[in-house]
Amino acid sequence: MNAATRSTGQSSVPTVKIIINPIGMDRPRAWLAAGFEDFRKATAVSLAYGMFWVGLSIAVTLGAVMLDLWHWLLPMAAGFMFLGPLVAVGSYGVSRAIEANRTPHLGDAFSAWRPHAGQLAMMGVMMMIFFLAWIRLATLLFALFYGFEAPGPAALYASLLTTPQGLGLILVGSGVGAVLAFGAFTISVVAIPTLMDQDLTFMEGIEASVRSVSRNFRPMLLWAAILTGCVLVGVLTFYIGLALILPVLGHASWHAYEDLVRCEPVESADS
């Protein structure tokens, strides 16, 4: 898609009409296949981009342990779901380069945000609000089940699956996290690639995302489950699996956007 130009003299007047396409339950699998194909075509760049985020994740984890903040590790790992759409921006840039029949390079990944930095930054603020809300709720839930004196790391992690308070924390925390995560998914699933591809405001991107989920609830719920499961696998492999999972999901999410969202100039849409 070509970016639509917004008139500077009539910035409040939409120049494009966002159309949401209906999709079937088979499309998430097709997006994954397309994501693997993009990864195959740009293996070196995609893998390097994934390894960058793996290295950063390991550094944050080691920092938390060294600062004796190990009890933050679980909520921070779970909170990755809120920041994942922003992490995927580089993969969108690589997929765009492939579609333009160019050989992708690291600049396509690490500079993909620049043309629409302002609106992407606003989406970043929105996702950070979800992330901070999750961290705050996780802290409150931990205090509710364990009190204000945290047990040692070995005792805590051993108790999660063997004591009533540990199981209660997991069940309630998973429920609260799932609600927050689906809210974040709903406002961002196609918002960020839309903002990369079109000259729109972040609120218009959010609107496109919400409409995509609303119109295609069942396939998008499946897509959300696939994203969550894949990221969980990546985290459980001590982040190493994310080197492959993050770029593949990013490429797949770009193809999901192209499947779901069609932007037409207002003149041709109304004609």
mmCIF file of C-alpha atoms in Angstrom:
data_model
loop_
_atom_site.group_PDB
_atom_site.id
_atom_site.type_symbol
_atom_site.label_atom_id
_atom_site.label_comp_id
_atom_site.label_asym_id
_atom_site.label_seq_id
_atom_site.Cartn_x
_atom_site.Cartn_y
_atom_site.Cartn_z
ATOM 1 C CA MET A 1 0.000 0.000 0.000
ATOM 2 C CA ASN A 2 1.129 3.543 -0.654
ATOM 3 C CA ALA A 3 0.998 6.061 2.151
ATOM 4 C CA ALA A 4 -1.930 8.449 1.830
ATOM 5 C CA THR A 5 -1.051 12.120 1.967
ATOM 6 C CA ARG A 6 -2.990 14.247 4.435
ATOM 7 C CA SER A 7 -3.633 17.809 3.294
ATOM 8 C CA THR A 8 -1.877 20.358 5.532
ATOM 9 C CA GLY A 9 -4.579 22.910 4.961
ATOM 10 C CA GLN A 10 -7.419 20.537 5.851
ATOM 11 C CA SER A 11 -5.769 18.243 8.399
ATOM 12 C CA SER A 12 -9.097 17.571 10.114
ATOM 13 C CA VAL A 13 -10.648 16.226 6.909
ATOM 14 C CA PRO A 14 -9.875 12.527 6.323
ATOM 15 C CA THR A 15 -8.186 11.859 2.990
ATOM 16 C CA VAL A 16 -8.570 8.080 3.177
ATOM 17 C CA LYS A 17 -11.382 5.748 4.064
ATOM 18 C CA ILE A 18 -10.373 2.759 6.177
ATOM 19 C CA ILE A 19 -12.156 -0.411 5.070
ATOM 20 C CA ILE A 20 -11.978 -3.570 7.180
ATOM 21 C CA ASN A 21 -12.073 -6.814 5.243
ATOM 22 C CA PRO A 22 -13.878 -9.907 6.585
ATOM 23 C CA ILE A 23 -11.628 -12.945 6.955
ATOM 24 C CA GLY A 24 -12.050 -16.646 7.674
ATOM 25 C CA MET A 25 -10.661 -18.869 10.401
ATOM 26 C CA ASP A 26 -7.973 -20.149 8.018
ATOM 27 C CA ARG A 27 -6.231 -16.788 7.668
ATOM 28 C CA PRO A 28 -4.085 -16.878 10.853
ATOM 29 C CA ARG A 29 -2.405 -20.031 9.559
ATOM 30 C CA ALA A 30 -1.825 -18.318 6.209
ATOM 31 C CA TRP A 31 -0.267 -15.330 8.004
ATOM 32 C CA LEU A 32 2.132 -17.618 9.828
ATOM 33 C CA ALA A 33 3.095 -19.305 6.558
ATOM 34 C CA ALA A 34 3.730 -15.905 4.968
ATOM 35 C CA GLY A 35 5.758 -14.885 8.026
ATOM 36 C CA PHE A 36 7.981 -17.961 7.705
ATOM 37 C CA GLU A 37 8.419 -17.232 4.004
ATOM 38 C CA ASP A 38 9.566 -13.657 4.727
ATOM 39 C CA PHE A 39 11.943 -15.014 7.369
ATOM 40 C CA ARG A 40 13.343 -17.445 4.811
ATOM 41 C CA LYS A 41 13.899 -14.640 2.291
ATOM 42 C CA ALA A 42 15.634 -12.410 4.835
ATOM 43 C CA THR A 43 17.040 -14.911 7.311
ATOM 44 C CA ALA A 44 20.198 -13.019 8.257
ATOM 45 C CA VAL A 45 18.485 -9.671 8.843
ATOM 46 C CA SER A 46 15.461 -11.169 10.602
ATOM 47 C CA LEU A 47 17.597 -13.373 12.842
ATOM 48 C CA ALA A 48 19.903 -10.480 13.726
ATOM 49 C CA TYR A 49 16.879 -8.373 14.641
ATOM 50 C CA GLY A 50 15.474 -11.181 16.779
ATOM 51 C CA MET A 51 18.836 -11.721 18.487
ATOM 52 C CA PHE A 52 19.001 -8.027 19.368
ATOM 53 C CA TRP A 53 15.794 -8.357 21.405
ATOM 54 C CA VAL A 54 16.959 -11.645 22.920
ATOM 55 C CA GLY A 55 20.164 -9.940 24.083
ATOM 56 C CA LEU A 56 18.209 -7.022 25.504
ATOM 57 C CA SER A 57 15.810 -9.365 27.322
ATOM 58 C CA ILE A 58 18.691 -11.329 28.852
ATOM 59 C CA ALA A 59 20.385 -8.092 29.929
ATOM 60 C CA VAL A 60 17.206 -6.854 31.648
ATOM 61 C CA THR A 61 16.784 -10.215 33.386
ATOM 62 C CA LEU A 62 20.374 -10.264 34.627
ATOM 63 C CA GLY A 63 20.019 -6.672 35.781
ATOM 64 C CA ALA A 64 16.910 -7.529 37.785
ATOM 65 C CA VAL A 65 18.681 -10.457 39.437
ATOM 66 C CA MET A 66 21.795 -8.417 40.244
ATOM 67 C CA LEU A 67 19.654 -5.668 41.779
ATOM 68 C CA ASP A 68 17.768 -8.264 43.846
ATOM 69 C CA LEU A 69 14.577 -7.532 41.927
ATOM 70 C CA TRP A 70 14.062 -11.152 40.898
ATOM 71 C CA HIS A 71 10.409 -11.048 42.031
ATOM 72 C CA TRP A 72 9.738 -8.693 39.096
ATOM 73 C CA LEU A 73 10.842 -11.270 36.538
ATOM 74 C CA LEU A 74 7.512 -13.084 36.096
ATOM 75 C CA PRO A 75 5.349 -9.963 35.664
ATOM 76 C CA MET A 76 7.967 -8.411 33.381
ATOM 77 C CA ALA A 77 8.125 -11.539 31.217
ATOM 78 C CA ALA A 78 4.311 -11.671 31.065
ATOM 79 C CA GLY A 79 4.251 -7.960 30.283
ATOM 80 C CA PHE A 80 6.208 -8.616 27.100
ATOM 81 C CA MET A 81 2.829 -9.146 25.424
ATOM 82 C CA PHE A 82 2.111 -5.431 25.844
ATOM 83 C CA LEU A 83 5.360 -4.310 24.222
ATOM 84 C CA GLY A 84 5.502 -6.976 21.510
ATOM 85 C CA PRO A 85 3.624 -4.916 18.880
ATOM 86 C CA LEU A 86 6.276 -2.198 19.175
ATOM 87 C CA VAL A 87 9.097 -4.738 18.973
ATOM 88 C CA ALA A 88 7.616 -6.024 15.699
ATOM 89 C CA VAL A 89 8.077 -2.664 13.921
ATOM 90 C CA GLY A 90 11.457 -3.723 12.539
ATOM 91 C CA SER A 91 10.002 -6.890 11.048
ATOM 92 C CA TYR A 92 7.350 -4.787 9.297
ATOM 93 C CA GLY A 93 10.122 -2.791 7.659
ATOM 94 C CA VAL A 94 11.823 -5.967 6.429
ATOM 95 C CA SER A 95 8.551 -7.309 4.999
ATOM 96 C CA ARG A 96 7.958 -4.022 3.187
ATOM 97 C CA ALA A 97 11.420 -4.230 1.642
ATOM 98 C CA ILE A 98 10.716 -7.775 0.430
ATOM 99 C CA GLU A 99 7.427 -6.644 -1.132
ATOM 100 C CA ALA A 100 9.275 -3.816 -2.883
ATOM 101 C CA ASN A 101 11.649 -6.415 -4.384
ATOM 102 C CA ARG A 102 14.596 -4.962 -2.472
ATOM 103 C CA THR A 103 17.219 -6.892 -0.582
ATOM 104 C CA PRO A 104 16.424 -6.179 3.094
ATOM 105 C CA HIS A 105 19.166 -4.861 5.366
ATOM 106 C CA LEU A 106 19.379 -3.926 9.026
ATOM 107 C CA GLY A 107 18.469 -0.330 8.221
ATOM 108 C CA ASP A 108 15.036 -1.534 7.088
ATOM 109 C CA ALA A 109 14.555 -3.087 10.525
ATOM 110 C CA PHE A 110 16.022 -0.477 12.835
ATOM 111 C CA SER A 111 14.859 2.615 10.912
ATOM 112 C CA ALA A 112 11.339 1.479 9.998
ATOM 113 C CA TRP A 113 9.772 3.780 12.608
ATOM 114 C CA ARG A 114 11.319 7.041 11.400
ATOM 115 C CA PRO A 115 8.832 8.207 8.714
ATOM 116 C CA HIS A 116 5.955 8.211 11.236
ATOM 117 C CA ALA A 117 7.892 8.520 14.470
ATOM 118 C CA GLY A 118 5.423 10.880 16.177
ATOM 119 C CA GLN A 119 2.318 8.729 15.786
ATOM 120 C CA LEU A 120 4.222 5.525 16.543
ATOM 121 C CA ALA A 121 5.538 7.180 19.701
ATOM 122 C CA MET A 122 1.964 7.908 20.770
ATOM 123 C CA MET A 123 1.117 4.232 20.255
ATOM 124 C CA GLY A 124 4.177 3.444 22.332
ATOM 125 C CA VAL A 125 2.768 5.569 25.145
ATOM 126 C CA MET A 126 -0.542 3.692 24.931
ATOM 127 C CA MET A 127 1.185 0.315 25.127
ATOM 128 C CA MET A 128 3.381 1.489 27.989
ATOM 129 C CA ILE A 129 0.241 2.481 29.921
ATOM 130 C CA PHE A 130 -1.024 -1.091 29.581
ATOM 131 C CA PHE A 131 2.367 -2.433 30.627
ATOM 132 C CA LEU A 132 2.595 -0.219 33.711
ATOM 133 C CA ALA A 133 -1.009 -1.040 34.643
ATOM 134 C CA TRP A 134 -0.137 -4.730 34.480
ATOM 135 C CA ILE A 135 2.986 -4.255 36.629
ATOM 136 C CA ARG A 136 0.960 -2.330 39.207
ATOM 137 C CA LEU A 137 -1.796 -4.946 39.295
ATOM 138 C CA ALA A 138 0.756 -7.761 39.496
ATOM 139 C CA THR A 139 2.359 -6.037 42.487
ATOM 140 C CA LEU A 140 -0.987 -5.689 44.233
ATOM 141 C CA LEU A 141 -1.887 -9.314 43.542
ATOM 142 C CA PHE A 142 1.454 -10.479 44.887
ATOM 143 C CA ALA A 143 0.894 -8.492 48.089
ATOM 144 C CA LEU A 144 -2.640 -9.885 48.346
ATOM 145 C CA PHE A 145 -1.496 -13.518 48.200
ATOM 146 C CA TYR A 146 1.968 -13.324 49.769
ATOM 147 C CA GLY A 147 1.924 -10.190 51.891
ATOM 148 C CA PHE A 148 4.593 -7.521 51.845
ATOM 149 C CA GLU A 149 7.483 -9.831 52.774
ATOM 150 C CA ALA A 150 8.570 -11.679 49.652
ATOM 151 C CA PRO A 151 9.956 -15.201 50.235
ATOM 152 C CA GLY A 152 13.229 -16.190 48.638
ATOM 153 C CA PRO A 153 13.264 -16.973 44.905
ATOM 154 C CA ALA A 154 13.535 -20.753 45.379
ATOM 155 C CA ALA A 155 10.702 -20.808 47.917
ATOM 156 C CA LEU A 156 8.486 -18.528 45.850
ATOM 157 C CA TYR A 157 8.796 -20.358 42.550
ATOM 158 C CA ALA A 158 8.428 -23.720 44.281
ATOM 159 C CA SER A 159 5.230 -22.558 45.979
ATOM 160 C CA LEU A 160 3.543 -21.319 42.801
ATOM 161 C CA LEU A 161 2.339 -24.790 41.795
ATOM 162 C CA THR A 162 2.328 -26.492 45.196
ATOM 163 C CA THR A 163 0.439 -24.170 47.560
ATOM 164 C CA PRO A 164 -3.076 -22.694 47.530
ATOM 165 C CA GLN A 165 -1.748 -19.135 47.593
ATOM 166 C CA GLY A 166 0.597 -19.853 44.687
ATOM 167 C CA LEU A 167 -2.137 -21.459 42.594
ATOM 168 C CA GLY A 168 -4.488 -18.601 43.483
ATOM 169 C CA LEU A 169 -1.924 -16.048 42.365
ATOM 170 C CA ILE A 170 -1.429 -17.854 39.056
ATOM 171 C CA LEU A 171 -5.168 -18.204 38.367
ATOM 172 C CA VAL A 172 -6.160 -14.661 39.319
ATOM 173 C CA GLY A 173 -3.056 -13.148 37.741
ATOM 174 C CA SER A 174 -3.625 -15.061 34.505
ATOM 175 C CA GLY A 175 -7.233 -13.870 34.361
ATOM 176 C CA VAL A 176 -6.370 -10.236 34.996
ATOM 177 C CA GLY A 177 -3.426 -10.412 32.591
ATOM 178 C CA ALA A 178 -5.553 -12.000 29.870
ATOM 179 C CA VAL A 179 -8.115 -9.185 30.057
ATOM 180 C CA LEU A 180 -5.431 -6.500 29.891
ATOM 181 C CA ALA A 181 -3.521 -8.320 27.151
ATOM 182 C CA PHE A 182 -6.605 -8.699 24.966
ATOM 183 C CA GLY A 183 -7.374 -5.018 25.436
ATOM 184 C CA ALA A 184 -3.851 -4.150 24.307
ATOM 185 C CA PHE A 185 -4.163 -6.587 21.401
ATOM 186 C CA THR A 186 -7.476 -5.052 20.340
ATOM 187 C CA ILE A 187 -6.104 -1.517 20.055
ATOM 188 C CA SER A 188 -2.760 -2.440 18.510
ATOM 189 C CA VAL A 189 -3.034 -5.569 16.355
ATOM 190 C CA VAL A 190 -3.153 -3.602 13.086
ATOM 191 C CA ALA A 191 -2.745 -0.065 14.438
ATOM 192 C CA ILE A 192 1.046 0.025 14.293
ATOM 193 C CA PRO A 193 1.445 -1.397 10.751
ATOM 194 C CA THR A 194 -1.363 0.923 9.630
ATOM 195 C CA LEU A 195 0.522 3.919 11.007
ATOM 196 C CA MET A 196 3.697 2.743 9.279
ATOM 197 C CA ASP A 197 1.898 2.453 5.955
ATOM 198 C CA GLN A 198 -0.449 5.428 6.048
ATOM 199 C CA ASP A 199 -0.301 9.095 7.000
ATOM 200 C CA LEU A 200 -2.857 8.767 9.795
ATOM 201 C CA THR A 201 -3.146 9.690 13.468
ATOM 202 C CA PHE A 202 -2.617 7.091 16.167
ATOM 203 C CA MET A 203 -6.319 7.323 17.082
ATOM 204 C CA GLU A 204 -7.255 6.388 13.511
ATOM 205 C CA GLY A 205 -4.866 3.454 13.749
ATOM 206 C CA ILE A 206 -6.504 2.344 16.999
ATOM 207 C CA GLU A 207 -9.941 2.673 15.388
ATOM 208 C CA ALA A 208 -8.844 0.445 12.493
ATOM 209 C CA SER A 209 -7.522 -2.117 14.955
ATOM 210 C CA VAL A 210 -10.668 -2.162 17.101
ATOM 211 C CA ARG A 211 -12.867 -2.488 14.013
ATOM 212 C CA SER A 212 -10.707 -5.351 12.701
ATOM 213 C CA VAL A 213 -11.141 -7.305 15.927
ATOM 214 C CA SER A 214 -14.846 -6.461 16.180
ATOM 215 C CA ARG A 215 -15.657 -7.529 12.626
ATOM 216 C CA ASN A 216 -13.510 -10.682 12.726
ATOM 217 C CA PHE A 217 -13.731 -11.618 16.396
ATOM 218 C CA ARG A 218 -13.270 -15.390 16.151
ATOM 219 C CA PRO A 219 -10.262 -15.447 13.787
ATOM 220 C CA MET A 220 -8.681 -12.551 15.695
ATOM 221 C CA LEU A 221 -9.202 -14.384 18.986
ATOM 222 C CA LEU A 222 -7.400 -17.342 17.418
ATOM 223 C CA TRP A 223 -4.618 -15.028 16.256
ATOM 224 C CA ALA A 224 -4.292 -13.596 19.773
ATOM 225 C CA ALA A 225 -4.008 -17.134 21.181
ATOM 226 C CA ILE A 226 -1.329 -18.019 18.612
ATOM 227 C CA LEU A 227 0.690 -14.894 19.443
ATOM 228 C CA THR A 228 0.418 -15.571 23.181
ATOM 229 C CA GLY A 229 1.381 -19.223 22.860
ATOM 230 C CA CYS A 230 4.370 -18.495 20.636
ATOM 231 C CA VAL A 231 5.712 -15.746 22.906
ATOM 232 C CA LEU A 232 5.226 -18.018 25.935
ATOM 233 C CA VAL A 233 7.320 -20.705 24.243
ATOM 234 C CA GLY A 234 9.998 -18.123 23.497
ATOM 235 C CA VAL A 235 10.127 -16.939 27.118
ATOM 236 C CA LEU A 236 10.209 -20.511 28.474
ATOM 237 C CA THR A 237 13.299 -21.220 26.338
ATOM 238 C CA PHE A 238 15.082 -18.490 28.333
ATOM 239 C CA TYR A 239 14.399 -16.068 25.475
ATOM 240 C CA ILE A 240 16.518 -17.982 22.935
ATOM 241 C CA GLY A 241 13.443 -19.090 20.986
ATOM 242 C CA LEU A 242 12.416 -15.461 20.593
ATOM 243 C CA ALA A 243 15.228 -14.983 18.071
ATOM 244 C CA LEU A 244 13.084 -16.945 15.605
ATOM 245 C CA ILE A 245 9.630 -16.349 17.040
ATOM 246 C CA LEU A 246 9.712 -12.534 17.181
ATOM 247 C CA PRO A 247 10.654 -11.882 13.534
ATOM 248 C CA VAL A 248 8.324 -14.601 12.208
ATOM 249 C CA LEU A 249 5.388 -13.208 14.197
ATOM 250 C CA GLY A 250 6.314 -9.690 13.115
ATOM 251 C CA HIS A 251 6.330 -10.652 9.441
ATOM 252 C CA ALA A 252 3.065 -12.552 9.925
ATOM 253 C CA SER A 253 1.473 -9.539 11.622
ATOM 254 C CA TRP A 254 2.364 -7.389 8.630
ATOM 255 C CA HIS A 255 0.525 -9.806 6.349
ATOM 256 C CA ALA A 256 -2.393 -9.825 8.803
ATOM 257 C CA TYR A 257 -2.607 -6.049 8.422
ATOM 258 C CA GLU A 258 -2.585 -6.288 4.628
ATOM 259 C CA ASP A 259 -5.332 -8.906 4.787
ATOM 260 C CA LEU A 260 -7.534 -6.938 7.165
ATOM 261 C CA VAL A 261 -7.124 -3.263 6.308
ATOM 262 C CA ARG A 262 -7.702 -1.496 3.020
ATOM 263 C CA CYS A 263 -7.257 2.274 2.793
ATOM 264 C CA GLU A 264 -8.804 4.049 -0.178
ATOM 265 C CA PRO A 265 -8.746 7.740 -1.065
ATOM 266 C CA VAL A 266 -12.021 9.358 -0.017
ATOM 267 C CA GLU A 267 -12.739 10.436 -3.585
ATOM 268 C CA SER A 268 -12.524 6.906 -5.015
ATOM 269 C CA ALA A 269 -14.208 5.349 -1.977
ATOM 270 C CA ASP A 270 -17.206 7.643 -2.336
ATOM 271 C CA SER A 271 -17.482 7.390 -6.091
#
